[in-house]
Tab-separated table of C-alpha atoms in Angstrom:
chain	number	residue	atom	x	y	z
I	827	MET	CA	53.946	146.939	22.549
I	828	LYS	CA	55.687	146.149	25.839
I	829	GLN	CA	56.349	149.066	28.171
I	830	ASP	CA	58.623	149.572	31.160
I	831	GLN	CA	56.758	149.089	34.438
I	832	SER	CA	56.429	151.845	37.054
I	833	PHE	CA	55.372	151.268	40.665
I	834	ASP	CA	53.144	154.321	40.875
I	835	GLY	CA	49.942	153.228	42.607
I	836	ARG	CA	51.632	150.323	44.411
I	837	ALA	CA	54.729	151.813	46.073
I	838	ASP	CA	53.586	151.162	49.651
I	839	LYS	CA	52.482	147.618	48.827
I	840	PHE	CA	55.802	146.967	47.119
I	841	ALA	CA	57.764	148.245	50.120
I	842	ARG	CA	55.781	146.027	52.497
I	843	ASN	CA	55.813	142.880	50.357
I	844	ILE	CA	59.432	143.060	49.294
I	845	TYR	CA	61.107	144.318	52.444
I	846	ASP	CA	58.770	143.507	55.373
I	847	SER	CA	58.666	139.764	54.690
I	848	THR	CA	60.861	136.703	55.082
I	849	LYS	CA	61.787	136.769	51.406
I	850	GLY	CA	62.614	140.464	51.653
I	851	ARG	CA	64.802	139.991	54.704
I	852	ILE	CA	66.757	137.265	52.924
I	853	ARG	CA	67.144	139.421	49.838
I	854	THR	CA	68.422	142.475	51.708
I	855	THR	CA	70.748	140.476	53.971
I	856	VAL	CA	72.331	138.474	51.151
I	857	VAL	CA	72.702	141.390	48.758
I	858	TRP	CA	74.053	143.707	51.457
I	859	SER	CA	76.760	141.170	52.326
I	860	ASP	CA	77.815	141.286	48.667
I	861	ILE	CA	77.774	145.088	48.632
I	862	GLU	CA	80.008	145.176	51.702
I	863	ALA	CA	82.492	142.990	49.802
I	864	CYS	CA	82.338	145.424	46.880
I	865	LEU	CA	82.983	148.370	49.182
I	866	ALA	CA	86.022	146.614	50.635
I	867	ARG	CA	87.309	145.988	47.127
I	868	LEU	CA	86.912	149.659	46.247
I	869	GLY	CA	88.888	150.831	49.263
I	870	ASN	CA	88.132	152.699	52.446
I	871	ARG	CA	87.112	156.069	50.987
I	872	PRO	CA	83.980	158.076	50.166
I	873	LEU	CA	82.485	156.799	46.930
I	874	ARG	CA	80.280	158.268	44.245
I	875	ILE	CA	77.361	155.875	43.787
I	876	LEU	CA	74.491	155.629	41.311
I	877	ASP	CA	71.351	153.688	42.238
I	878	ALA	CA	69.563	153.216	38.913
I	879	GLY	CA	65.902	152.313	39.324
I	880	GLY	CA	66.436	152.191	43.074
I	881	GLY	CA	62.844	152.753	44.189
I	882	PHE	CA	62.708	154.275	47.667
I	883	GLY	CA	66.434	153.677	48.077
I	884	TYR	CA	66.804	150.933	50.662
I	885	PHE	CA	70.475	150.403	49.821
I	886	ALA	CA	71.023	154.018	48.783
I	887	GLN	CA	70.087	155.132	52.278
I	888	LYS	CA	72.389	152.591	53.933
I	889	LEU	CA	75.272	153.683	51.709
I	890	ALA	CA	74.627	157.382	52.288
I	891	ALA	CA	74.588	156.777	56.054
I	892	MET	CA	78.134	155.399	55.670
I	893	GLY	CA	79.283	158.715	54.174
I	894	HIS	CA	79.002	157.990	50.444
I	895	GLN	CA	77.402	160.340	47.913
I	896	VAL	CA	74.466	158.707	46.118
I	897	GLU	CA	72.372	159.655	43.116
I	898	LEU	CA	69.061	157.756	43.142
I	899	CYS	CA	66.831	157.641	40.078
I	900	ASP	CA	63.467	155.995	39.584
I	901	LEU	CA	60.585	156.066	37.146
I	902	SER	CA	58.002	156.142	39.958
I	903	ALA	CA	57.178	159.482	41.565
I	904	GLU	CA	55.529	157.618	44.454
I	905	MET	CA	58.670	155.632	45.155
I	906	LEU	CA	60.731	158.810	45.206
I	907	ALA	CA	58.220	160.490	47.521
I	908	LEU	CA	58.634	157.563	49.911
I	909	ALA	CA	62.404	157.892	49.572
I	910	ARG	CA	62.272	161.641	50.235
I	911	SER	CA	60.337	161.107	53.447
I	912	GLN	CA	62.718	158.438	54.764
I	913	ILE	CA	65.804	160.401	53.745
I	914	ALA	CA	64.530	163.464	55.601
I	915	GLU	CA	63.821	161.412	58.727
I	916	LYS	CA	67.422	160.172	58.688
I	917	GLY	CA	68.967	163.559	57.872
I	918	LEU	CA	70.570	162.286	54.667
I	919	GLU	CA	69.417	165.055	52.312
I	920	ASP	CA	72.979	166.268	51.666
I	921	ARG	CA	74.156	162.805	50.633
I	922	ILE	CA	71.357	161.599	48.329
I	923	ARG	CA	70.097	163.350	45.227
I	924	LEU	CA	66.765	162.134	43.873
I	925	ILE	CA	66.184	162.028	40.122
I	926	HIS	CA	62.743	161.355	38.654
I	927	CYS	CA	63.432	159.804	35.259
I	928	PRO	CA	63.687	156.507	33.382
I	929	ILE	CA	67.119	154.896	33.489
I	930	GLN	CA	67.324	155.429	29.741
I	931	ASP	CA	67.274	159.232	30.303
I	932	LEU	CA	70.031	159.357	32.925
I	933	LYS	CA	72.465	161.081	30.562
I	934	ALA	CA	70.325	164.180	30.743
I	935	HIS	CA	70.453	164.276	34.546
I	936	VAL	CA	73.883	163.109	35.719
I	937	THR	CA	77.452	163.811	34.698
I	938	GLY	CA	80.635	161.840	35.026
I	939	THR	CA	81.127	158.280	36.199
I	940	PHE	CA	80.608	156.386	39.434
I	941	ASP	CA	82.635	154.052	41.633
I	942	LEU	CA	79.619	151.828	42.244
I	943	VAL	CA	76.462	151.473	40.143
I	944	LEU	CA	73.484	149.592	41.563
I	945	CYS	CA	70.733	148.233	39.348
I	946	HIS	CA	68.555	145.960	41.445
I	947	ALA	CA	65.391	144.158	40.327
I	948	VAL	CA	64.982	146.397	37.292
I	949	LEU	CA	65.752	144.361	34.149
I	950	GLU	CA	62.721	142.113	34.636
I	951	TRP	CA	60.360	145.107	34.464
I	952	LEU	CA	61.800	146.532	31.246
I	953	ALA	CA	60.649	146.162	27.665
I	954	GLU	CA	64.257	146.341	26.415
I	955	PRO	CA	66.524	145.099	29.230
I	956	ARG	CA	69.627	144.569	27.080
I	957	GLN	CA	69.684	148.086	25.656
I	958	THR	CA	69.013	149.611	29.059
I	959	LEU	CA	71.798	147.629	30.709
I	960	LEU	CA	74.269	148.509	27.962
I	961	GLY	CA	73.375	152.144	28.510
I	962	LEU	CA	74.422	151.870	32.168
I	963	PHE	CA	77.958	150.615	31.503
I	964	PRO	CA	79.384	154.066	30.567
I	965	PHE	CA	78.440	155.324	34.036
I	966	VAL	CA	80.847	152.825	35.679
I	967	ASN	CA	84.297	154.339	36.018
I	968	ALA	CA	87.549	152.480	35.342
I	969	GLY	CA	87.947	150.037	38.184
I	970	GLY	CA	84.373	150.680	39.301
I	971	ILE	CA	81.824	147.973	40.073
I	972	LEU	CA	78.335	147.197	38.783
I	973	SER	CA	75.962	145.523	41.258
I	974	LEU	CA	73.214	143.919	39.185
I	975	LEU	CA	70.293	141.979	40.665
I	976	PHE	CA	67.818	140.327	38.297
I	977	TYR	CA	64.858	137.942	38.412
I	978	ASN	CA	66.095	134.534	37.289
I	979	ARG	CA	64.101	132.724	34.628
I	980	HIS	CA	65.669	129.395	35.610
I	981	GLY	CA	64.523	129.868	39.198
I	982	LEU	CA	61.003	130.666	38.043
I	983	LEU	CA	60.978	127.566	35.827
I	984	PHE	CA	62.266	125.274	38.574
I	985	GLN	CA	59.774	126.564	41.145
I	986	SER	CA	56.944	126.106	38.642
I	987	LEU	CA	58.046	122.528	38.007
I	988	VAL	CA	58.384	121.740	41.711
I	989	VAL	CA	54.831	122.865	42.491
I	990	GLY	CA	53.449	121.040	39.448
I	991	ASN	CA	52.376	124.108	37.500
I	992	PHE	CA	52.964	122.293	34.233
I	993	ASP	CA	50.465	124.219	32.128
I	994	TYR	CA	52.291	127.419	33.010
I	995	VAL	CA	55.571	125.797	31.949
I	996	ARG	CA	54.035	124.638	28.650
I	997	GLN	CA	52.875	128.221	28.047
I	998	GLY	CA	56.484	129.386	28.222
I	999	LEU	CA	56.030	130.956	31.698
I	1000	ASN	CA	53.621	133.482	30.254
I	1001	LYS	CA	50.680	134.347	32.485
I	1002	LYS	CA	47.304	135.239	30.999
I	1003	ARG	CA	46.711	137.626	33.887
I	1004	GLN	CA	49.660	139.497	35.329
I	1005	THR	CA	49.767	140.103	39.072
I	1006	ALA	CA	50.886	143.508	40.311
I	1007	LEU	CA	54.197	142.485	41.897
I	1008	THR	CA	55.192	139.605	39.622
I	1009	PRO	CA	58.021	140.574	37.230
I	1010	THR	CA	56.958	140.587	33.610
I	1011	ASN	CA	60.266	139.729	31.952
I	1012	PRO	CA	62.463	137.208	33.876
I	1013	GLN	CA	65.999	137.019	32.548
I	1014	LEU	CA	68.183	134.137	31.404
I	1015	PRO	CA	71.411	134.280	33.448
I	1016	GLU	CA	73.721	133.183	30.636
I	1017	GLN	CA	72.312	135.958	28.463
I	1018	VAL	CA	72.869	138.600	31.146
I	1019	TYR	CA	76.425	137.355	31.721
I	1020	ASP	CA	77.094	137.668	27.989
I	1021	TRP	CA	75.812	141.261	27.929
I	1022	ILE	CA	78.118	142.123	30.810
I	1023	GLY	CA	81.146	140.601	29.123
I	1024	ARG	CA	80.428	142.324	25.835
I	1025	GLY	CA	80.156	145.607	27.726
I	1026	GLY	CA	83.770	145.420	28.870
I	1027	LEU	CA	83.103	144.377	32.470
I	1028	LYS	CA	84.551	141.332	34.211
I	1029	ILE	CA	82.288	139.313	36.500
I	1030	ILE	CA	83.886	139.130	39.947
I	1031	GLY	CA	81.087	137.414	41.823
I	1032	LYS	CA	77.701	135.703	41.523
I	1033	THR	CA	75.217	135.055	44.292
I	1034	GLY	CA	71.870	133.300	44.287
I	1035	VAL	CA	69.206	135.129	46.272
I	1036	ARG	CA	66.550	132.909	47.853
I	1037	VAL	CA	68.090	129.602	46.864
I	1038	ILE	CA	66.021	127.736	49.491
I	1039	HIS	CA	63.163	129.919	50.755
I	1040	ASP	CA	60.810	129.678	47.779
I	1041	TYR	CA	61.241	125.927	47.387
I	1042	MET	CA	60.393	124.941	50.972
I	1043	ARG	CA	57.605	122.359	51.170
I	1044	HIS	CA	56.005	123.846	54.280
I	1045	LYS	CA	55.570	127.598	53.928
I	1046	GLN	CA	55.189	128.111	57.675
I	1047	ASP	CA	58.822	127.033	58.039
I	1048	GLN	CA	59.816	130.224	56.227
I	1049	ARG	CA	58.721	132.107	59.355
I	1050	GLU	CA	59.110	129.561	62.131
I	1051	LYS	CA	62.626	128.466	61.114
I	1052	PHE	CA	63.746	131.815	59.735
I	1053	GLU	CA	67.083	132.166	61.551
I	1054	ASP	CA	68.184	128.688	60.479
I	1055	LEU	CA	66.877	129.363	56.981
I	1056	LEU	CA	68.837	132.600	56.681
I	1057	ALA	CA	72.005	130.873	57.875
I	1058	MET	CA	71.544	128.166	55.230
I	1059	GLU	CA	70.831	130.743	52.525
I	1060	LEU	CA	74.110	132.487	53.376
I	1061	GLN	CA	75.963	129.163	53.424
I	1062	TYR	CA	74.835	127.958	49.984
I	1063	CYS	CA	74.069	131.125	48.010
I	1064	ARG	CA	77.530	131.411	46.437
I	1065	GLN	CA	77.812	127.752	45.423
I	1066	GLU	CA	76.544	126.024	42.318
I	1067	PRO	CA	74.053	124.608	41.561
I	1068	PHE	CA	72.338	126.873	44.062
I	1069	ILE	CA	73.423	130.149	42.435
I	1070	SER	CA	71.636	129.201	39.239
I	1071	LEU	CA	68.489	128.206	41.155
I	1072	GLY	CA	68.139	131.478	43.054
I	1073	ARG	CA	64.894	133.336	42.435
I	1074	TYR	CA	67.172	136.299	41.865
I	1075	ILE	CA	70.822	136.377	40.912
I	1076	HIS	CA	73.162	139.114	42.088
I	1077	VAL	CA	76.091	139.688	39.740
I	1078	MET	CA	79.036	141.915	40.566
I	1079	ALA	CA	81.157	143.044	37.644
I	1080	GLN	CA	84.169	145.355	37.532
I	1081	LYS	CA	85.156	147.560	34.630
I	1082	THR	CA	88.688	146.775	33.473
I	1083	THR	CA	91.194	149.593	33.840
I	1084	GLY	CA	93.192	148.835	30.721
């Protein structure tokens, strides 16, 4: 039976690989630009924010530093310990509450609704992504926004084709041996969009994350040409066909008020 994946035992490695790398810098820059657009849409006021499965709270900490109140939950005790240390260093203890629980158990730990709900790079680690996502929708208040980042199955397929990993493609993108930081359950974008629509939310934006980086022929260019690369990522990430080829897709969806 499939199980949800925790990052206990690999929290530090995850933080280094995902955030202290060229791919991590692209991810955080592109997604943060989207979040800033969401904040502008929600108005210039303190917000109540939920970061569901937020790990050590990279975005939670940035949002708290802006004056917002954030509730951060994660399945990994190690991730939350890392978050606690960083939050203390920044003096943000009064603005971030840490919750050690699976997303599916949030009802037992939080009350009310939120102006902004983040769920980043979580669905692809879950045994039941649809049910978990549907369970998050009630936490979005009327007029509130869901920021959902997921690992794109189409991007994984295209990258596998480009590098000639045809056996992997024939196996349905199923690896015999799973690596520690490779998502176990990449998502089909059209399926995720359908779940969002059925949940009563309207998609207000889509962004491809790493629409160029992972497909570059010469890997050294990812480092040596990084500033140009980042500029190109920002230029093309909100255009098709590049959105659908992103290794991740960031979807922003707003709950209708009527």
